Amino acid sequence: MVEQQKQRIELELSRRVDELDRTILRKMQGEMHECAARCCRDTNASMDSVQRCIEACSTPVQRAQQHVEQELGNFNNRLQRCVMDCNDSIKDKMGPKPSDEDISKYTSMFERCAIKCVDKHVDILPGLFKSMHQVLGNK
């Protein structure tokens, strides 16, 4: 059950990251390469000057990628904390020597709690990606 939820969130994240890539990041990468090509066409510039120009062209893409990685990292940390809270809550209820029946009951409780975490975090994704679109669209 938990594995299905993990797949569910991974698929949703993958879908949204792919859409972000298609709508914003690829355009930024294309602009970066066009900019770098202009740098290389300047036959009067020194090698160091061309290198600095190319590095300046890549800065917006690097910042965008860092922003996306940071936001996704924060999201994953929040999801992990939620699931860990489920785990801690169940451990607190379980006691030192649970029976097989108790283990089954507590496993079921943990799974329900973890599913709620995933549901909650899937619901967060539209706002998170809308925010990323806005931030990256302004870069």
Tab-separated table of C-alpha atoms in Angstrom:
chain	number	residue	atom	x	y	z
A	1	MET	CA	0.000	0.000	0.000
A	2	VAL	CA	2.743	2.454	0.961
A	3	GLU	CA	4.662	1.534	-2.211
A	4	GLN	CA	1.613	2.456	-4.304
A	5	GLN	CA	1.475	5.843	-2.613
A	6	LYS	CA	5.169	6.372	-3.244
A	7	GLN	CA	4.629	5.605	-6.940
A	8	ARG	CA	1.615	7.903	-7.009
A	9	ILE	CA	3.540	10.905	-5.706
A	10	GLU	CA	6.554	10.149	-7.920
A	11	LEU	CA	4.357	9.992	-11.023
A	12	GLU	CA	2.604	13.248	-10.131
A	13	LEU	CA	5.910	15.003	-9.452
A	14	SER	CA	7.398	13.653	-12.672
A	15	ARG	CA	4.392	14.841	-14.683
A	16	ARG	CA	4.558	18.325	-13.212
A	17	VAL	CA	8.344	18.653	-13.550
A	18	ASP	CA	8.071	17.548	-17.193
A	19	GLU	CA	5.419	20.204	-17.804
A	20	LEU	CA	7.613	22.848	-16.125
A	21	ASP	CA	10.503	21.750	-18.329
A	22	ARG	CA	8.430	21.937	-21.518
A	23	THR	CA	6.870	25.325	-20.751
A	24	ILE	CA	9.733	27.243	-19.124
A	25	LEU	CA	13.047	25.490	-18.599
A	26	ARG	CA	13.644	24.400	-22.211
A	27	LYS	CA	12.995	27.915	-23.461
A	28	MET	CA	15.520	29.205	-20.928
A	29	GLN	CA	18.036	26.587	-22.075
A	30	GLY	CA	17.504	27.537	-25.709
A	31	GLU	CA	18.070	31.191	-24.863
A	32	MET	CA	21.211	30.220	-22.939
A	33	HIS	CA	22.635	28.369	-25.946
A	34	GLU	CA	21.757	31.204	-28.328
A	35	CYS	CA	23.454	33.652	-25.986
A	36	ALA	CA	26.549	31.425	-25.739
A	37	ALA	CA	26.667	31.144	-29.529
A	38	ARG	CA	26.636	34.965	-29.787
A	39	CYS	CA	29.550	35.055	-27.337
A	40	CYS	CA	31.509	32.643	-29.517
A	41	ARG	CA	30.836	34.640	-32.677
A	42	ASP	CA	32.638	37.691	-31.231
A	43	THR	CA	35.998	37.234	-32.937
A	44	ASN	CA	37.382	40.414	-31.345
A	45	ALA	CA	36.859	39.165	-27.777
A	46	SER	CA	39.586	37.489	-25.770
A	47	MET	CA	39.259	33.865	-24.733
A	48	ASP	CA	38.624	34.928	-21.111
A	49	SER	CA	36.003	37.441	-22.195
A	50	VAL	CA	34.185	34.802	-24.243
A	51	GLN	CA	34.305	32.390	-21.308
A	52	ARG	CA	32.826	35.009	-18.942
A	53	CYS	CA	30.156	35.788	-21.512
A	54	ILE	CA	29.217	32.097	-21.780
A	55	GLU	CA	29.106	31.760	-17.993
A	56	ALA	CA	26.844	34.814	-17.776
A	57	CYS	CA	24.532	33.208	-20.326
A	58	SER	CA	24.174	30.100	-18.170
A	59	THR	CA	23.423	31.948	-14.921
A	60	PRO	CA	19.610	32.234	-15.377
A	61	VAL	CA	19.294	28.511	-16.150
A	62	GLN	CA	21.465	27.557	-13.180
A	63	ARG	CA	19.384	29.744	-10.868
A	64	ALA	CA	16.163	28.277	-12.235
A	65	GLN	CA	17.419	24.733	-11.732
A	66	GLN	CA	18.559	25.549	-8.200
A	67	HIS	CA	15.155	27.057	-7.435
A	68	VAL	CA	13.328	23.956	-8.695
A	69	GLU	CA	15.673	21.624	-6.790
A	70	GLN	CA	15.239	23.635	-3.596
A	71	GLU	CA	11.451	23.686	-3.867
A	72	LEU	CA	11.282	19.955	-4.605
A	73	GLY	CA	13.692	19.254	-1.756
A	74	ASN	CA	11.521	21.264	0.638
A	75	PHE	CA	8.445	19.419	-0.611
A	76	ASN	CA	10.092	16.011	-0.112
A	77	ASN	CA	11.260	16.997	3.368
A	78	ARG	CA	7.716	18.017	4.322
A	79	LEU	CA	6.326	14.728	3.022
A	80	GLN	CA	8.987	12.725	4.863
A	81	ARG	CA	8.291	14.601	8.104
A	82	CYS	CA	4.591	13.849	7.762
A	83	VAL	CA	5.240	10.124	7.256
A	84	MET	CA	7.765	10.095	10.108
A	85	ASP	CA	5.140	11.710	12.335
A	86	CYS	CA	2.809	8.831	11.425
A	87	ASN	CA	5.543	6.367	12.289
A	88	ASP	CA	6.300	8.055	15.619
A	89	SER	CA	2.630	8.229	16.514
A	90	ILE	CA	2.179	4.515	15.883
A	91	LYS	CA	5.329	3.640	17.848
A	92	ASP	CA	3.992	5.649	20.784
A	93	LYS	CA	0.735	3.655	20.727
A	94	MET	CA	2.255	0.244	20.123
A	95	GLY	CA	3.955	-0.541	23.380
A	96	PRO	CA	6.984	-2.759	24.048
A	97	LYS	CA	5.671	-6.224	23.056
A	98	PRO	CA	2.809	-6.020	20.557
A	99	SER	CA	1.025	-9.185	19.498
A	100	ASP	CA	0.759	-10.168	15.839
A	101	GLU	CA	-2.801	-8.856	15.885
A	102	ASP	CA	-1.598	-5.517	17.302
A	103	ILE	CA	1.139	-5.297	14.674
A	104	SER	CA	-1.421	-5.850	11.943
A	105	LYS	CA	-3.706	-3.193	13.451
A	106	TYR	CA	-0.882	-0.668	13.829
A	107	THR	CA	0.446	-1.361	10.347
A	108	SER	CA	-2.996	-0.587	8.984
A	109	MET	CA	-3.147	2.610	11.050
A	110	PHE	CA	0.271	3.658	9.767
A	111	GLU	CA	-0.746	3.022	6.162
A	112	ARG	CA	-3.919	5.115	6.540
A	113	CYS	CA	-1.894	7.923	8.083
A	114	ALA	CA	0.751	7.743	5.322
A	115	ILE	CA	-1.965	7.806	2.647
A	116	LYS	CA	-3.352	10.982	4.238
A	117	CYS	CA	0.144	12.486	4.040
A	118	VAL	CA	0.384	11.654	0.354
A	119	ASP	CA	-3.127	12.987	-0.323
A	120	LYS	CA	-2.287	16.217	1.482
A	121	HIS	CA	0.977	16.643	-0.389
A	122	VAL	CA	-0.518	15.808	-3.798
A	123	ASP	CA	-3.025	18.585	-3.068
A	124	ILE	CA	-0.115	20.977	-2.394
A	125	LEU	CA	1.512	20.349	-5.785
A	126	PRO	CA	-0.671	22.598	-7.953
A	127	GLY	CA	0.105	25.646	-5.800
A	128	LEU	CA	3.782	24.743	-5.539
A	129	PHE	CA	4.180	24.451	-9.304
A	130	LYS	CA	2.083	27.550	-9.955
A	131	SER	CA	4.470	29.448	-7.707
A	132	MET	CA	7.488	27.980	-9.504
A	133	HIS	CA	5.979	28.961	-12.868
A	134	GLN	CA	5.543	32.518	-11.624
A	135	VAL	CA	9.052	32.774	-10.181
A	136	LEU	CA	10.724	31.184	-13.196
A	137	GLY	CA	8.630	33.171	-15.635
A	138	ASN	CA	10.125	36.331	-14.125
A	139	LYS	CA	13.745	35.200	-14.480
